[in-house]
Coordinates of C-alpha atoms in Angstrom, one line a residue:
T14 CA -35.3 122.6 -212.4
L15 CA -31.7 122.2 -213.6
I16 CA -30.4 122.5 -210.0
Y17 CA -32.7 119.8 -208.7
L18 CA -32.1 117.5 -211.7
C19 CA -28.3 117.8 -211.1
T20 CA -28.8 116.8 -207.5
Q21 CA -30.6 113.6 -208.5
V22 CA -34.2 114.7 -207.7
W23 CA -36.9 112.6 -209.4
P24 CA -37.1 111.9 -212.3
A25 CA -33.2 112.1 -212.5
G26 CA -32.7 110.1 -209.3
D27 CA -34.2 108.8 -206.1
N28 CA -34.2 112.0 -204.1
A29 CA -37.2 114.2 -203.2
V30 CA -37.2 117.9 -202.4
L31 CA -38.1 117.1 -198.8
V32 CA -35.6 118.3 -196.3
L33 CA -35.7 119.6 -192.7
D34 CA -39.2 120.8 -191.7
L35 CA -40.5 120.3 -195.2
N36 CA -39.9 116.6 -194.6
A37 CA -40.8 116.5 -190.9
Q38 CA -43.9 118.8 -190.9
Y39 CA -45.0 120.8 -193.9
V40 CA -45.6 117.9 -196.3
Y41 CA -48.3 116.5 -194.0
Y42 CA -49.9 120.0 -193.7
F43 CA -50.0 120.2 -197.5
E44 CA -51.7 116.7 -197.6
K45 CA -54.3 118.0 -195.2
L46 CA -54.8 121.2 -197.3
R47 CA -55.3 118.9 -200.3
N48 CA -58.0 117.1 -198.4
V49 CA -59.6 120.4 -197.5
I50 CA -59.7 121.4 -201.2
V51 CA -60.6 118.1 -202.8
S52 CA -62.6 116.3 -200.1
G53 CA -64.2 119.1 -198.2
D54 CA -62.3 118.7 -194.9
S55 CA -62.7 121.5 -192.3
L56 CA -60.2 124.3 -192.6
L57 CA -61.0 125.4 -189.0
Y58 CA -60.5 122.2 -187.0
S59 CA -58.9 118.8 -187.5
F60 CA -59.3 115.5 -185.6
E61 CA -56.1 114.3 -187.2
R62 CA -54.0 116.6 -185.0
A63 CA -53.2 114.5 -181.9
L64 CA -56.6 114.4 -180.0
G65 CA -57.9 117.1 -182.2
G66 CA -57.3 120.8 -182.4
E67 CA -57.7 124.0 -184.5
F68 CA -56.2 123.9 -188.0
L69 CA -56.6 127.5 -189.1
G70 CA -53.5 128.6 -187.2
I71 CA -51.4 126.0 -189.0
F72 CA -53.0 127.1 -192.3
A73 CA -52.2 130.7 -191.6
Y74 CA -48.5 130.1 -190.8
Y75 CA -47.6 127.4 -193.3
L76 CA -50.2 127.2 -196.1
S77 CA -51.9 130.5 -196.8
S78 CA -49.9 131.3 -199.9
S79 CA -52.2 131.5 -202.9
L80 CA -49.9 129.1 -204.8
S81 CA -50.4 126.3 -202.2
V82 CA -53.5 125.2 -204.2
I83 CA -51.0 123.6 -206.7
V84 CA -50.8 120.5 -204.4
A85 CA -54.5 119.8 -205.2
L86 CA -53.9 119.8 -209.0
L87 CA -51.9 116.5 -208.9
P88 CA -52.9 113.1 -207.5
K89 CA -52.2 112.5 -203.8
A90 CA -49.4 110.0 -204.5
W91 CA -47.6 112.8 -206.4
M92 CA -47.3 115.1 -203.4
T93 CA -43.5 115.3 -203.6
E94 CA -43.7 116.2 -207.3
A95 CA -46.4 118.8 -206.5
L96 CA -44.0 120.4 -204.0
F97 CA -41.2 120.2 -206.6
L98 CA -43.4 122.1 -209.0
L99 CA -44.4 124.6 -206.3
L100 CA -40.7 125.4 -205.5
V101 CA -39.8 125.8 -209.2
I102 CA -42.7 128.1 -209.8
K103 CA -42.0 130.3 -206.8
T104 CA -38.3 130.5 -207.8
G105 CA -39.4 131.6 -211.3
L106 CA -41.7 134.2 -209.9
C107 CA -38.8 135.6 -207.8
G108 CA -37.0 136.3 -211.1
F109 CA -40.1 137.7 -212.7
S110 CA -40.8 140.2 -209.9
F111 CA -37.2 141.4 -209.9
G112 CA -37.2 141.7 -213.7
Y113 CA -40.5 143.7 -213.5
F114 CA -38.8 146.0 -210.9
L115 CA -35.9 146.7 -213.3
M116 CA -38.3 147.4 -216.2
K117 CA -40.5 149.8 -214.2
T118 CA -37.8 151.7 -212.3
R119 CA -34.7 151.4 -214.6
Q120 CA -36.3 150.8 -218.1
A121 CA -33.8 147.9 -218.3
R122 CA -33.3 146.1 -221.6
P123 CA -34.8 142.6 -221.7
V124 CA -31.3 141.0 -221.9
W125 CA -30.2 142.6 -218.6
M126 CA -33.6 142.0 -217.0
V127 CA -33.0 138.3 -217.5
A128 CA -29.4 138.4 -216.4
F129 CA -29.9 140.2 -213.2
S130 CA -33.1 138.5 -212.3
L131 CA -31.1 135.3 -212.3
L132 CA -28.9 136.8 -209.6
Y133 CA -31.9 137.4 -207.4
A134 CA -33.9 134.3 -208.1
L135 CA -30.9 131.9 -207.8
S136 CA -29.3 133.6 -204.9
A137 CA -28.0 131.4 -202.1
Y138 CA -30.9 132.6 -199.9
V139 CA -33.6 131.4 -202.3
V140 CA -31.8 128.1 -203.1
V141 CA -31.1 127.1 -199.5
M142 CA -34.2 128.6 -197.8
Q143 CA -36.8 127.6 -200.3
H144 CA -37.7 124.4 -198.4
N145 CA -39.4 126.9 -196.1
V146 CA -41.8 127.3 -199.0
M147 CA -44.1 129.8 -197.1
W148 CA -41.3 132.3 -196.8
I149 CA -40.6 132.7 -200.5
D150 CA -43.9 134.6 -201.3
N151 CA -42.4 137.7 -199.5
V152 CA -39.2 137.3 -201.7
I153 CA -41.6 137.4 -204.7
L154 CA -43.7 140.4 -203.5
F155 CA -40.8 142.5 -202.1
P156 CA -40.0 144.3 -205.4
F157 CA -43.8 145.0 -206.0
I158 CA -44.0 146.5 -202.5
L159 CA -41.1 148.8 -203.2
I160 CA -42.6 149.9 -206.5
G161 CA -45.8 150.6 -204.6
M162 CA -44.0 152.6 -202.0
D163 CA -42.4 154.8 -204.6
A164 CA -45.8 155.4 -206.2
L165 CA -47.3 156.3 -202.8
I166 CA -44.5 158.8 -202.0
R167 CA -44.3 160.4 -205.5
E168 CA -47.9 160.4 -206.7
G169 CA -50.1 159.4 -203.7
R170 CA -51.2 156.2 -205.6
F171 CA -51.7 153.4 -203.1
R172 CA -53.3 150.4 -204.7
L173 CA -50.2 148.4 -205.6
Y174 CA -48.6 149.2 -202.2
V175 CA -51.6 148.1 -200.2
G176 CA -52.4 145.1 -202.3
A177 CA -48.8 143.7 -202.4
L178 CA -48.1 144.4 -198.6
A179 CA -51.5 142.8 -197.6
L180 CA -50.7 139.8 -199.8
A181 CA -47.2 139.5 -198.3
I182 CA -48.7 139.4 -194.7
L183 CA -51.5 137.0 -195.8
S184 CA -48.9 134.7 -197.4
N185 CA -46.8 134.5 -194.2
F186 CA -47.3 136.8 -191.3
Y187 CA -43.9 136.0 -189.9
I188 CA -41.8 137.2 -192.9
G189 CA -44.5 139.7 -193.5
Y190 CA -43.7 141.2 -190.1
M191 CA -40.0 141.5 -191.2
T192 CA -41.1 143.3 -194.4
C193 CA -43.2 145.7 -192.4
F194 CA -40.3 146.4 -189.9
F195 CA -38.0 147.1 -192.8
L196 CA -40.5 149.4 -194.5
A197 CA -40.8 151.5 -191.3
V198 CA -37.0 152.1 -191.5
Y199 CA -36.6 152.3 -195.3
F200 CA -39.4 154.9 -195.8
F201 CA -37.1 157.6 -194.3
I202 CA -34.1 156.5 -196.3
R203 CA -36.0 156.4 -199.5
Y204 CA -37.7 159.8 -198.9
A205 CA -34.3 161.3 -198.3
T206 CA -32.8 159.9 -201.5
L207 CA -35.4 161.4 -203.7
T208 CA -35.0 165.0 -205.0
P209 CA -37.6 167.6 -203.8
E210 CA -39.2 167.5 -207.2
E211 CA -39.5 163.7 -207.1
R212 CA -41.0 163.5 -203.7
N213 CA -43.2 166.6 -203.9
P214 CA -44.0 167.2 -207.6
S215 CA -47.0 169.5 -206.8
G216 CA -45.0 171.7 -204.4
A217 CA -47.4 171.2 -201.5
K218 CA -46.6 172.5 -198.1
H219 CA -45.7 170.0 -195.3
A220 CA -44.9 167.4 -197.9
F221 CA -43.0 165.2 -195.6
W222 CA -45.7 165.0 -193.0
N223 CA -48.4 164.4 -195.6
T224 CA -46.3 161.6 -197.2
L225 CA -45.6 160.0 -193.8
G226 CA -49.3 160.2 -193.0
R227 CA -50.2 158.4 -196.2
M228 CA -47.6 155.8 -195.5
L229 CA -49.0 155.1 -192.0
V230 CA -52.6 155.0 -193.1
F231 CA -52.2 152.7 -196.1
S232 CA -49.8 150.4 -194.2
L233 CA -52.4 150.1 -191.5
I234 CA -55.1 149.3 -194.1
A235 CA -52.8 146.5 -195.5
V236 CA -52.4 145.1 -192.0
L237 CA -56.2 145.3 -191.3
I238 CA -56.9 143.5 -194.6
S239 CA -54.6 140.7 -193.4
A240 CA -56.3 140.5 -190.0
M241 CA -58.3 137.5 -191.2
I242 CA -54.9 135.7 -190.9
I243 CA -53.3 137.6 -188.1
L244 CA -56.1 137.0 -185.6
P245 CA -56.3 133.2 -186.0
V246 CA -52.5 133.1 -185.8
Y247 CA -52.4 135.0 -182.6
Y248 CA -55.1 132.7 -181.2
S249 CA -53.1 129.6 -182.2
L250 CA -49.8 131.0 -180.8
S251 CA -51.5 131.8 -177.5
F252 CA -51.6 128.0 -176.8
G253 CA -48.0 128.1 -175.9
K254 CA -45.7 129.0 -178.8
L255 CA -45.5 132.6 -177.7
E256 CA -43.5 131.4 -174.8
F257 CA -41.4 129.0 -176.9
S258 CA -38.2 130.8 -175.9
E259 CA -37.3 133.7 -173.6
P260 CA -35.4 136.2 -175.7
K261 CA -32.3 137.7 -174.1
Y262 CA -31.6 141.4 -174.9
E263 CA -27.9 141.4 -174.2
A264 CA -25.8 143.2 -176.7
K265 CA -23.2 141.0 -178.4
Q266 CA -21.7 140.4 -181.8
L267 CA -23.0 137.2 -183.4
F268 CA -20.3 136.6 -186.1
D269 CA -16.8 137.6 -187.1
W270 CA -17.1 140.4 -189.7
L271 CA -14.6 138.9 -192.2
E272 CA -16.0 135.4 -191.8
M273 CA -19.5 136.7 -192.6
L274 CA -18.2 138.3 -195.8
T275 CA -17.2 134.8 -197.0
K276 CA -20.9 134.0 -197.5
A277 CA -20.9 136.5 -200.4
F278 CA -18.7 134.3 -202.6
F279 CA -19.3 131.4 -204.9
G280 CA -19.8 128.0 -203.2
S281 CA -19.5 129.3 -199.6
Y282 CA -21.9 127.3 -197.4
D283 CA -21.5 126.9 -193.6
S284 CA -24.8 125.6 -192.1
V285 CA -28.5 126.1 -191.5
R286 CA -27.9 125.1 -187.9
P287 CA -27.9 127.6 -185.0
S288 CA -24.3 128.5 -185.8
G289 CA -25.0 129.4 -189.4
M290 CA -24.3 132.8 -190.9
P291 CA -26.5 134.8 -193.4
F292 CA -26.7 133.6 -197.0
L293 CA -25.4 136.7 -198.9
Y294 CA -24.3 135.2 -202.2
C295 CA -26.0 136.7 -205.3
G296 CA -23.4 136.2 -208.0
T297 CA -19.7 137.0 -208.4
L298 CA -20.7 140.2 -210.2
M299 CA -21.8 141.6 -206.8
P300 CA -18.4 141.9 -205.1
L301 CA -16.9 143.1 -208.5
L302 CA -19.4 145.8 -209.3
L303 CA -20.8 146.9 -205.9
P304 CA -17.7 149.0 -205.0
L305 CA -18.0 150.7 -208.4
Y306 CA -21.5 151.8 -207.6
F307 CA -20.1 154.3 -205.1
L308 CA -17.6 155.6 -207.6
C309 CA -20.0 156.2 -210.5
P310 CA -20.4 159.9 -211.4
K311 CA -23.8 159.4 -212.9
I312 CA -25.4 158.2 -209.6
P313 CA -26.4 161.1 -207.4
L314 CA -24.6 161.4 -204.0
R315 CA -27.9 161.2 -202.1
R316 CA -28.7 157.8 -203.7
K317 CA -25.2 156.5 -202.9
I318 CA -25.6 157.6 -199.3
G319 CA -29.1 156.0 -199.1
S320 CA -27.8 152.7 -200.5
L321 CA -24.8 152.7 -198.2
V322 CA -27.0 153.3 -195.2
T323 CA -29.4 150.5 -196.3
L324 CA -26.7 147.9 -196.8
A325 CA -25.0 148.9 -193.6
F326 CA -28.3 148.6 -191.7
F327 CA -28.6 145.0 -192.9
F328 CA -25.0 144.1 -192.0
V329 CA -25.4 145.6 -188.5
S330 CA -28.7 143.7 -188.1
F331 CA -27.1 140.4 -189.1
N332 CA -24.4 140.8 -186.4
F333 CA -25.9 142.8 -183.5
S334 CA -27.9 140.4 -181.3
I335 CA -30.6 142.9 -180.2
L336 CA -31.4 144.0 -183.7
D337 CA -31.4 140.4 -184.9
T338 CA -33.9 139.5 -182.2
I339 CA -36.2 142.3 -183.1
W340 CA -36.1 141.3 -186.8
H341 CA -37.2 137.8 -185.9
G342 CA -40.3 138.8 -184.0
F343 CA -38.5 139.3 -180.6
Q344 CA -37.4 135.7 -180.6
R345 CA -34.1 134.1 -181.4
P346 CA -34.5 131.9 -184.5
N347 CA -34.2 128.2 -184.0
W348 CA -31.8 127.3 -186.9
L349 CA -31.9 129.2 -190.2
N350 CA -30.5 132.5 -189.1
A351 CA -31.0 135.9 -190.8
R352 CA -34.3 135.0 -192.3
F353 CA -34.6 138.6 -193.7
A354 CA -31.4 138.3 -195.7
F355 CA -33.4 138.3 -199.0
M356 CA -33.9 142.0 -198.6
F357 CA -30.1 142.5 -198.5
V358 CA -29.8 140.4 -201.6
F359 CA -32.4 142.6 -203.4
F360 CA -30.5 145.8 -202.7
A361 CA -27.1 144.2 -203.4
V362 CA -28.3 143.0 -206.8
L363 CA -30.0 146.4 -207.5
C364 CA -26.8 148.3 -206.8
T365 CA -24.8 145.8 -208.9
Y366 CA -27.2 146.5 -211.8
D367 CA -26.9 150.2 -211.4
A368 CA -23.1 150.0 -211.3
F369 CA -23.2 147.8 -214.5
R370 CA -25.6 150.2 -216.2
Y371 CA -23.2 153.1 -215.8
L372 CA -20.0 151.2 -216.1
R373 CA -18.9 153.1 -219.2
E374 CA -19.1 156.4 -217.3
T375 CA -17.3 155.0 -214.3
G376 CA -14.6 153.4 -216.4
V377 CA -14.8 149.8 -217.6
R378 CA -11.2 149.2 -216.8
K379 CA -11.9 149.7 -213.0
I380 CA -13.4 146.3 -212.9
G381 CA -9.9 145.0 -213.2
V382 CA -9.0 146.7 -209.9
T383 CA -12.1 145.3 -208.1
A384 CA -11.3 141.9 -209.6
M385 CA -7.8 142.0 -208.1
L386 CA -9.1 143.1 -204.7
S387 CA -11.7 140.3 -204.7
V388 CA -9.0 137.7 -205.4
A389 CA -6.9 139.2 -202.7
L390 CA -9.8 139.0 -200.3
L391 CA -10.5 135.4 -201.2
L392 CA -6.8 134.5 -200.6
V393 CA -6.9 136.2 -197.2
M394 CA -10.1 134.3 -196.3
Q395 CA -8.3 131.1 -197.4
A396 CA -5.3 131.9 -195.2
M397 CA -7.7 132.5 -192.2
E398 CA -8.8 128.9 -192.7
Y399 CA -12.5 129.6 -192.4
K400 CA -14.3 126.2 -192.6
N401 CA -16.8 127.4 -195.3
V402 CA -14.0 128.6 -197.6
D403 CA -13.3 125.4 -199.6
D404 CA -10.0 125.5 -201.5
F405 CA -11.4 124.4 -204.8
L406 CA -15.2 125.1 -204.6
T407 CA -14.8 128.7 -203.2
V408 CA -11.2 129.9 -203.9
W409 CA -10.3 128.2 -207.2
A410 CA -13.8 128.4 -208.7
G411 CA -14.2 132.0 -207.3
I412 CA -11.0 133.1 -208.9
F413 CA -12.1 131.5 -212.2
F414 CA -15.4 133.4 -212.2
I415 CA -13.8 136.7 -211.1
A416 CA -11.4 136.4 -214.1
A417 CA -14.2 135.4 -216.4
Y418 CA -16.3 138.4 -215.5
A419 CA -13.3 140.8 -215.6
V420 CA -13.0 139.7 -219.3
C421 CA -16.6 139.3 -220.3
V422 CA -18.1 142.4 -218.8
P423 CA -15.9 144.9 -220.8
F424 CA -16.4 142.7 -223.9
A425 CA -20.2 142.8 -223.5
L426 CA -20.2 146.5 -223.1
R427 CA -18.1 147.3 -226.1
R428 CA -20.2 149.0 -228.6
S429 CA -19.8 150.3 -232.1
D430 CA -21.8 153.3 -233.5
K431 CA -22.4 151.2 -236.6
E432 CA -23.9 148.3 -234.7
P433 CA -27.7 148.0 -235.3
V434 CA -30.0 148.3 -232.3
S435 CA -31.4 144.8 -231.3
L436 CA -32.7 143.0 -228.2
Y437 CA -29.2 141.6 -227.6
N438 CA -26.0 140.8 -229.4
N439 CA -23.7 137.8 -229.2
R440 CA -21.3 139.6 -226.7
E441 CA -24.2 140.3 -224.3
L442 CA -25.5 136.8 -224.7
L443 CA -22.1 135.4 -223.7
L444 CA -22.3 137.4 -220.4
V445 CA -25.9 136.2 -219.8
M446 CA -24.8 132.6 -220.4
L447 CA -21.9 133.0 -217.9
I448 CA -24.3 134.3 -215.3
L449 CA -26.6 131.4 -215.9
F450 CA -23.8 128.9 -215.7
E451 CA -22.5 130.4 -212.5
T452 CA -25.8 130.7 -210.7
V453 CA -26.9 127.2 -211.6
L454 CA -23.6 125.7 -210.6
N455 CA -23.7 127.6 -207.3
G456 CA -27.2 126.3 -206.8
V457 CA -26.1 122.7 -207.3
A458 CA -23.2 123.3 -204.9
M459 CA -25.6 124.8 -202.3
T460 CA -28.0 121.9 -202.6
Y461 CA -25.3 119.2 -202.2
S462 CA -24.0 121.1 -199.2
L463 CA -27.5 121.3 -197.7
D464 CA -27.8 117.6 -198.3
A465 CA -24.5 116.9 -196.5
D466 CA -25.6 119.2 -193.6
V467 CA -29.2 118.0 -193.0
S468 CA -30.0 115.3 -195.7
F469 CA -32.7 115.3 -198.3
T470 CA -35.1 112.4 -198.3

């Protein structure tokens, strides 16, 4: 809400949240959905579509999120305000789901659940891509799916995995496909990172094949549950959109490696147009602490290798044309590249949290080394004159936040044996406020840049 108010969205100004396809297409689909709910219009067919045509395919692709009913709770004249509310709620749920993941898998204290959930929920991907409102449900559900996968591997419990994955596909089959594609790869990485006792507590024979079988069966069940959406979508796409573009499977590099890294820093925005690079920013803490994750003695080597393979897989996928095409449903995306980048953001923030969690064991002073390296990298990027590395917004502001974290993180982690146990102390609260200030400020910068690129209504 703060980000939108700072960018003069009603009631703070004359702007609406409508931009790109949300302005050109989706808002009218939401109006139709409101008529279906309030006035009893048909969900299957619409005479308002040119000379008439099926509507269920449009519903399945754009509107099938369970949160879409919010547009029916406000008067029709308030449609833009309803969409504003929908975007804010979905952003909040992104933070909630990541916080829940930290609580269930890391037993994180509430103060750090809030802090690192901000990095996920207000990442550049969520802020810039949220006008494709149907994609954000998968960002919300992704942490639940991974919790469910762990339960399926370790204990054979399947309900959370099946329910969350089915809901992800039902909410948007397109991003749901990307989630399924990643799970097919990540299962092997995750299984390898667990100890034999963790992945096979009962000591059963052929544990790997039994676990792989469970994974396949319950993934198939989730897909079959979502067939009520997948089948109408396939029917709708068969009218011509399946032939929208002819993918070319020629191997080529899509972006310069160093230029792509610029998107991990504060205020770095290039474009949502076909030339645009992945949105990787998820807080300045990420480039500061992520290298220390791999130096931490408390984190097992197998987990470090698994995290490195996962992050490397995303980077190769961003930049290798054939993999990128497979990720996007065997089609080259028309604008808004790297639509699966939220998964990279999830693992980058998770590794950042783990590095922070064990920073005392790694050596708090080592953040000074990564801070200097980050500043040096920013200055090299500035010297390369990349168009999205603005002198003040990215370099000056980036150096300010790097310096601020280099001071605040050791200060927040300083602890006295005489200090009473509490939910948080003032030093920790200072770090949380710095994270809040940075992520909101970056969100405002991203929104203004998006407006300059393609214009809000």
